[in-house]
Amino acid sequence: MRTLAIIVVCMLTLSVQAQIEKKLWHWQSIDSMQVICQYEFTHLNFLFPNERRELKEDCNLQIGMRLSKFYSLKSWKLDSLTSQPNGAQEIQKRKIKALSTPSRGRAQYDQMWQSTFPSYGQRHIVYKNYPEDVITIQDAMGQNYYMYEDTLNNQAWHLEEGTQTIIGFHCQKAVCEWRGRSYTAWFTEEIPMSDGPYKFCGLPGLIVQVYDKNREYEWTLLGVQRVQNKEIYLSAPVNYDADKSYEPYDRRELLRKMNKSNMGIAKKLNADDIMLGKEPHISSIRDLIELDYK
């Protein structure tokens, strides 16, 4: 029942998305959608490398005739809210409500922060086979926008013995070493589309679940639905940043920049602790998904 509910929610929000992306933001249509998949992305809080403080967000994978697009629904919703005429006031109201809601324990606090407090999730947008035989990635930090190209089908998968059923799909096992991490993927030939979340693809069926060895990063399919008469749009900075564009950047340089930014956040929080007379509580940070930037 949970999978069906997720599909319904996904489809109800898809029509609203299309209206905003086409009429409000004037985004360019680049393909016709065939299938939409919704994934849950689970990752560990980078500020607590010695604890399993999990953060979760839902992501969409739109698969078209020629290409696919993967993005965070959490980030899309914040952009959508911010670009509305009363968006700033609504965000402030939600922040006040979230901060004034009492929480009992760390788990409830983390859940509140993820589900209620208006904030960005992952900001990367991954286009596979756009342009042809290439992955194009759009990303952002603060009000700065970046883009780069990557290699399509760059995971060297090895099939292994083992099967399991995930949300009703018969799945097979595959493993790979990719950019500093060991990954396990479960894919299904019942959906014969060689695609998956983030940059993962290249298996003889849709990737239903993929995670690294330490499960610091994990993507799990929640639901899938065939669609008609829907478009895939090329994202651009939304209305409040309409004068900006995605700056071409080198992938490894951008990852270094992001890691440096995360370290800056940790140092700022430690400085705040010192000002409050507390011991600094962040000794290191959790690393990025791709580790080959070092």
CSV table of C-alpha atoms in Angstrom, one decimal:
chain,number,residue,atom,x,y,z
A,1,MET,CA,0.0,0.0,0.0
A,2,ARG,CA,2.9,2.4,0.8
A,3,THR,CA,4.3,2.0,-2.7
A,4,LEU,CA,0.9,2.8,-4.3
A,5,ALA,CA,0.5,5.8,-2.1
A,6,ILE,CA,3.8,7.2,-3.2
A,7,ILE,CA,2.9,6.7,-6.8
A,8,VAL,CA,-0.3,8.6,-6.3
A,9,VAL,CA,1.5,11.5,-4.6
A,10,CYS,CA,4.1,11.5,-7.3
A,11,MET,CA,1.5,11.7,-10.0
A,12,LEU,CA,-0.5,14.4,-8.3
A,13,THR,CA,2.5,16.7,-7.9
A,14,LEU,CA,3.7,16.1,-11.4
A,15,SER,CA,1.0,18.1,-13.0
A,16,VAL,CA,1.6,21.0,-10.6
A,17,GLN,CA,5.3,20.8,-11.4
A,18,ALA,CA,4.7,21.0,-15.1
A,19,GLN,CA,2.6,24.1,-14.8
A,20,ILE,CA,5.3,25.8,-12.7
A,21,GLU,CA,8.2,24.8,-14.9
A,22,LYS,CA,6.5,25.7,-18.1
A,23,LYS,CA,4.4,28.7,-17.3
A,24,LEU,CA,6.1,30.3,-14.3
A,25,TRP,CA,9.7,29.5,-15.0
A,26,HIS,CA,9.6,29.2,-18.8
A,27,TRP,CA,11.9,26.2,-18.8
A,28,GLN,CA,12.7,24.5,-22.1
A,29,SER,CA,11.2,21.1,-22.9
A,30,ILE,CA,13.9,18.7,-23.9
A,31,ASP,CA,12.1,15.3,-24.1
A,32,SER,CA,8.8,13.5,-23.7
A,33,MET,CA,8.5,11.5,-20.4
A,34,GLN,CA,7.7,7.8,-20.5
A,35,VAL,CA,8.3,6.8,-16.9
A,36,ILE,CA,8.7,8.6,-13.6
A,37,CYS,CA,10.4,6.9,-10.7
A,38,GLN,CA,10.4,8.2,-7.1
A,39,TYR,CA,13.4,7.3,-4.9
A,40,GLU,CA,14.2,7.8,-1.2
A,41,PHE,CA,17.7,9.1,-0.8
A,42,THR,CA,19.2,8.4,2.6
A,43,HIS,CA,22.5,9.8,3.6
A,44,LEU,CA,24.3,10.5,6.9
A,45,ASN,CA,24.7,14.0,8.2
A,46,PHE,CA,28.1,15.3,7.1
A,47,LEU,CA,28.6,17.2,10.4
A,48,PHE,CA,28.4,14.0,12.5
A,49,PRO,CA,30.9,11.5,10.9
A,50,ASN,CA,31.0,9.3,14.0
A,51,GLU,CA,27.2,8.9,14.3
A,52,ARG,CA,24.5,7.4,12.1
A,53,ARG,CA,22.4,10.5,11.9
A,54,GLU,CA,20.3,9.8,8.8
A,55,LEU,CA,18.8,12.4,6.6
A,56,LYS,CA,16.1,11.4,4.0
A,57,GLU,CA,14.6,13.1,1.0
A,58,ASP,CA,12.6,12.1,-2.0
A,59,CYS,CA,14.0,12.4,-5.5
A,60,ASN,CA,12.4,12.0,-8.9
A,61,LEU,CA,13.9,10.2,-11.9
A,62,GLN,CA,12.1,11.2,-15.1
A,63,ILE,CA,12.9,8.8,-18.0
A,64,GLY,CA,12.1,10.0,-21.5
A,65,MET,CA,12.5,8.8,-25.1
A,66,ARG,CA,16.1,10.0,-25.4
A,67,LEU,CA,17.3,11.1,-21.9
A,68,SER,CA,16.6,11.1,-18.2
A,69,LYS,CA,16.6,13.7,-15.4
A,70,PHE,CA,17.2,13.1,-11.7
A,71,TYR,CA,16.6,15.7,-9.0
A,72,SER,CA,15.6,16.4,-5.4
A,73,LEU,CA,11.9,17.1,-4.8
A,74,LYS,CA,12.9,18.9,-1.5
A,75,SER,CA,15.0,21.4,-3.4
A,76,TRP,CA,12.4,21.7,-6.2
A,77,LYS,CA,9.7,22.5,-3.6
A,78,LEU,CA,11.8,25.2,-1.9
A,79,ASP,CA,12.5,26.9,-5.3
A,80,SER,CA,8.8,26.7,-6.1
A,81,LEU,CA,7.8,28.3,-2.8
A,82,THR,CA,10.5,31.0,-2.9
A,83,SER,CA,9.5,32.1,-6.4
A,84,GLN,CA,5.8,32.7,-5.4
A,85,PRO,CA,4.7,36.3,-4.7
A,86,ASN,CA,4.3,35.6,-1.0
A,87,GLY,CA,7.0,33.0,-0.8
A,88,ALA,CA,9.4,34.8,1.5
A,89,GLN,CA,6.6,35.4,4.1
A,90,GLU,CA,5.4,31.8,3.8
A,91,ILE,CA,9.0,30.5,4.3
A,92,GLN,CA,9.4,32.7,7.4
A,93,LYS,CA,6.1,31.4,8.9
A,94,ARG,CA,7.1,27.8,8.3
A,95,LYS,CA,10.5,28.4,9.9
A,96,ILE,CA,8.9,29.9,13.0
A,97,LYS,CA,6.4,27.1,13.3
A,98,ALA,CA,9.2,24.4,12.9
A,99,LEU,CA,11.5,26.1,15.5
A,100,SER,CA,8.6,26.5,18.0
A,101,THR,CA,7.5,22.9,17.7
A,102,PRO,CA,8.8,20.9,20.8
A,103,SER,CA,10.7,17.8,19.9
A,104,ARG,CA,11.4,14.8,22.1
A,105,GLY,CA,14.8,13.4,21.4
A,106,ARG,CA,17.3,13.6,18.6
A,107,ALA,CA,15.3,11.4,16.1
A,108,GLN,CA,12.2,13.6,16.3
A,109,TYR,CA,14.3,16.7,16.0
A,110,ASP,CA,16.1,15.4,12.9
A,111,GLN,CA,12.7,14.4,11.4
A,112,MET,CA,11.3,17.8,12.1
A,113,TRP,CA,14.2,19.5,10.5
A,114,GLN,CA,13.9,17.4,7.4
A,115,SER,CA,10.2,17.5,6.9
A,116,THR,CA,9.1,20.9,8.3
A,117,PHE,CA,11.9,23.4,8.2
A,118,PRO,CA,12.2,25.0,4.7
A,119,SER,CA,15.6,24.2,3.3
A,120,TYR,CA,17.4,22.8,0.3
A,121,GLY,CA,18.1,19.1,-0.1
A,122,GLN,CA,20.6,17.9,-2.7
A,123,ARG,CA,20.9,20.5,-5.4
A,124,HIS,CA,22.5,18.4,-8.1
A,125,ILE,CA,20.4,17.7,-11.2
A,126,VAL,CA,21.6,14.8,-13.3
A,127,TYR,CA,20.7,14.5,-17.0
A,128,LYS,CA,21.8,11.2,-18.6
A,129,ASN,CA,22.4,11.2,-22.3
A,130,TYR,CA,22.2,15.0,-22.6
A,131,PRO,CA,23.8,15.7,-24.9
A,132,GLU,CA,24.0,12.3,-26.5
A,133,ASP,CA,26.4,9.8,-24.8
A,134,VAL,CA,27.1,12.4,-22.0
A,135,ILE,CA,25.9,13.1,-18.5
A,136,THR,CA,25.3,16.8,-17.7
A,137,ILE,CA,25.2,17.8,-14.1
A,138,GLN,CA,23.8,21.1,-12.8
A,139,ASP,CA,24.6,22.0,-9.2
A,140,ALA,CA,24.5,25.0,-6.8
A,141,MET,CA,26.0,26.4,-3.6
A,142,GLY,CA,24.1,29.3,-2.1
A,143,GLN,CA,23.3,31.6,-5.0
A,144,ASN,CA,26.0,30.3,-7.3
A,145,TYR,CA,25.2,27.9,-10.1
A,146,TYR,CA,27.6,25.4,-11.7
A,147,MET,CA,27.5,22.8,-14.4
A,148,TYR,CA,29.8,20.1,-15.8
A,149,GLU,CA,29.8,17.1,-18.1
A,150,ASP,CA,30.6,13.5,-17.0
A,151,THR,CA,31.0,10.1,-18.7
A,152,LEU,CA,27.8,8.1,-19.3
A,153,ASN,CA,27.8,4.5,-18.2
A,154,ASN,CA,31.1,4.9,-16.2
A,155,GLN,CA,30.4,2.2,-13.5
A,156,ALA,CA,32.1,-1.1,-14.3
A,157,TRP,CA,29.4,-3.4,-12.9
A,158,HIS,CA,29.9,-7.1,-12.1
A,159,LEU,CA,26.9,-9.4,-11.7
A,160,GLU,CA,26.9,-11.5,-8.6
A,161,GLU,CA,24.8,-14.4,-7.3
A,162,GLY,CA,21.8,-13.3,-5.3
A,163,THR,CA,18.2,-12.1,-5.7
A,164,GLN,CA,15.7,-10.4,-3.6
A,165,THR,CA,12.2,-8.8,-3.9
A,166,ILE,CA,12.0,-5.0,-3.4
A,167,ILE,CA,8.6,-3.4,-3.5
A,168,GLY,CA,7.3,-6.3,-5.5
A,169,PHE,CA,10.1,-6.4,-8.2
A,170,HIS,CA,12.4,-9.4,-8.6
A,171,CYS,CA,15.9,-7.9,-8.3
A,172,GLN,CA,19.3,-9.2,-9.2
A,173,LYS,CA,22.6,-8.1,-7.6
A,174,ALA,CA,25.5,-6.2,-9.1
A,175,VAL,CA,28.6,-4.6,-7.6
A,176,CYS,CA,31.2,-2.1,-8.6
A,177,GLU,CA,34.1,0.1,-7.4
A,178,TRP,CA,33.4,3.7,-8.4
A,179,ARG,CA,35.2,6.8,-7.5
A,180,GLY,CA,36.5,5.7,-4.1
A,181,ARG,CA,33.5,3.7,-2.9
A,182,SER,CA,32.3,0.1,-3.2
A,183,TYR,CA,28.7,-0.1,-4.3
A,184,THR,CA,26.0,-2.8,-4.4
A,185,ALA,CA,23.0,-2.4,-6.7
A,186,TRP,CA,19.8,-4.3,-7.0
A,187,PHE,CA,18.2,-4.0,-10.5
A,188,THR,CA,15.1,-5.5,-12.1
A,189,GLU,CA,14.7,-6.7,-15.7
A,190,GLU,CA,10.9,-6.3,-15.2
A,191,ILE,CA,11.5,-2.6,-16.0
A,192,PRO,CA,13.9,-2.9,-19.0
A,193,MET,CA,15.4,0.5,-18.7
A,194,SER,CA,19.1,0.9,-18.1
A,195,ASP,CA,18.9,3.7,-15.7
A,196,GLY,CA,18.8,4.5,-12.0
A,197,PRO,CA,19.2,7.3,-9.4
A,198,TYR,CA,22.0,9.9,-9.4
A,199,LYS,CA,24.6,8.9,-12.0
A,200,PHE,CA,24.1,5.2,-11.7
A,201,CYS,CA,23.1,3.3,-14.9
A,202,GLY,CA,24.4,0.7,-17.3
A,203,LEU,CA,22.6,-2.5,-16.0
A,204,PRO,CA,20.1,-4.5,-18.0
A,205,GLY,CA,17.2,-3.1,-16.1
A,206,LEU,CA,16.1,-0.3,-13.7
A,207,ILE,CA,18.2,0.1,-10.5
A,208,VAL,CA,15.8,-0.4,-7.7
A,209,GLN,CA,18.3,0.1,-4.9
A,210,VAL,CA,22.0,1.1,-4.7
A,211,TYR,CA,24.2,1.8,-1.7
A,212,ASP,CA,27.9,2.1,-0.8
A,213,LYS,CA,29.7,-0.4,1.5
A,214,ASN,CA,29.2,1.6,4.7
A,215,ARG,CA,25.7,2.8,3.7
A,216,GLU,CA,26.6,6.4,4.0
A,217,TYR,CA,24.7,7.0,0.8
A,218,GLU,CA,21.7,4.9,-0.3
A,219,TRP,CA,18.9,5.3,-2.9
A,220,THR,CA,15.8,3.1,-2.8
A,221,LEU,CA,12.9,3.0,-5.3
A,222,LEU,CA,9.5,3.9,-3.7
A,223,GLY,CA,7.3,3.7,-6.8
A,224,VAL,CA,7.2,3.8,-10.6
A,225,GLN,CA,4.5,4.9,-13.0
A,226,ARG,CA,4.2,5.2,-16.8
A,227,VAL,CA,3.1,8.6,-17.9
A,228,GLN,CA,1.8,10.2,-21.1
A,229,ASN,CA,1.7,13.8,-22.4
A,230,LYS,CA,4.3,15.0,-19.9
A,231,GLU,CA,7.6,16.8,-20.7
A,232,ILE,CA,11.1,16.8,-19.2
A,233,TYR,CA,12.4,20.3,-18.8
A,234,LEU,CA,15.9,21.7,-18.8
A,235,SER,CA,16.3,23.5,-15.4
A,236,ALA,CA,17.4,27.1,-15.2
A,237,PRO,CA,17.8,29.4,-12.1
A,238,VAL,CA,14.3,30.2,-11.1
A,239,ASN,CA,12.6,33.6,-11.1
A,240,TYR,CA,14.3,35.2,-8.1
A,241,ASP,CA,17.7,34.3,-9.7
A,242,ALA,CA,16.7,34.7,-13.3
A,243,ASP,CA,19.7,36.9,-14.1
A,244,LYS,CA,22.1,34.1,-13.3
A,245,SER,CA,23.1,31.1,-15.3
A,246,TYR,CA,25.0,27.8,-14.7
A,247,GLU,CA,28.7,28.4,-14.9
A,248,PRO,CA,30.8,25.7,-16.6
A,249,TYR,CA,33.1,24.1,-14.1
A,250,ASP,CA,35.5,21.2,-13.7
A,251,ARG,CA,34.0,18.3,-11.8
A,252,ARG,CA,36.8,17.7,-9.4
A,253,GLU,CA,37.4,21.4,-8.8
A,254,LEU,CA,33.7,21.8,-7.9
A,255,LEU,CA,33.9,18.9,-5.5
A,256,ARG,CA,36.9,20.5,-3.8
A,257,LYS,CA,34.9,23.7,-3.6
A,258,MET,CA,32.0,21.9,-2.0
A,259,ASN,CA,34.2,20.1,0.5
A,260,LYS,CA,35.8,23.3,1.5
A,261,SER,CA,32.4,24.9,2.0
A,262,ASN,CA,31.4,22.0,4.2
A,263,MET,CA,34.5,22.4,6.3
A,264,GLY,CA,33.7,26.1,6.6
A,265,ILE,CA,30.3,25.3,8.0
A,266,ALA,CA,31.9,23.0,10.6
A,267,LYS,CA,34.4,25.7,11.6
A,268,LYS,CA,31.6,28.2,12.0
A,269,LEU,CA,29.6,25.9,14.2
A,270,ASN,CA,32.7,25.2,16.3
A,271,ALA,CA,33.3,29.0,16.6
A,272,ASP,CA,29.7,29.4,17.8
A,273,ASP,CA,30.3,26.8,20.4
A,274,ILE,CA,33.4,28.6,21.7
A,275,MET,CA,31.5,31.9,21.9
A,276,LEU,CA,28.8,30.1,24.0
A,277,GLY,CA,31.4,28.7,26.3
A,278,LYS,CA,31.1,25.2,25.0
A,279,GLU,CA,33.6,22.7,23.8
A,280,PRO,CA,33.8,22.5,19.9
A,281,HIS,CA,31.9,19.4,19.0
A,282,ILE,CA,32.9,18.8,15.3
A,283,SER,CA,36.4,17.3,14.9
A,284,SER,CA,35.9,16.2,11.2
A,285,ILE,CA,33.2,16.0,8.5
A,286,ARG,CA,31.8,13.2,6.5
A,287,ASP,CA,33.0,13.0,2.9
A,288,LEU,CA,31.2,13.6,-0.4
A,289,ILE,CA,29.7,10.8,-2.5
A,290,GLU,CA,32.6,10.9,-5.0
A,291,LEU,CA,36.0,10.7,-3.4
A,292,ASP,CA,38.3,11.0,-6.5
A,293,TYR,CA,38.6,14.8,-6.1
A,294,LYS,CA,41.4,14.5,-3.6
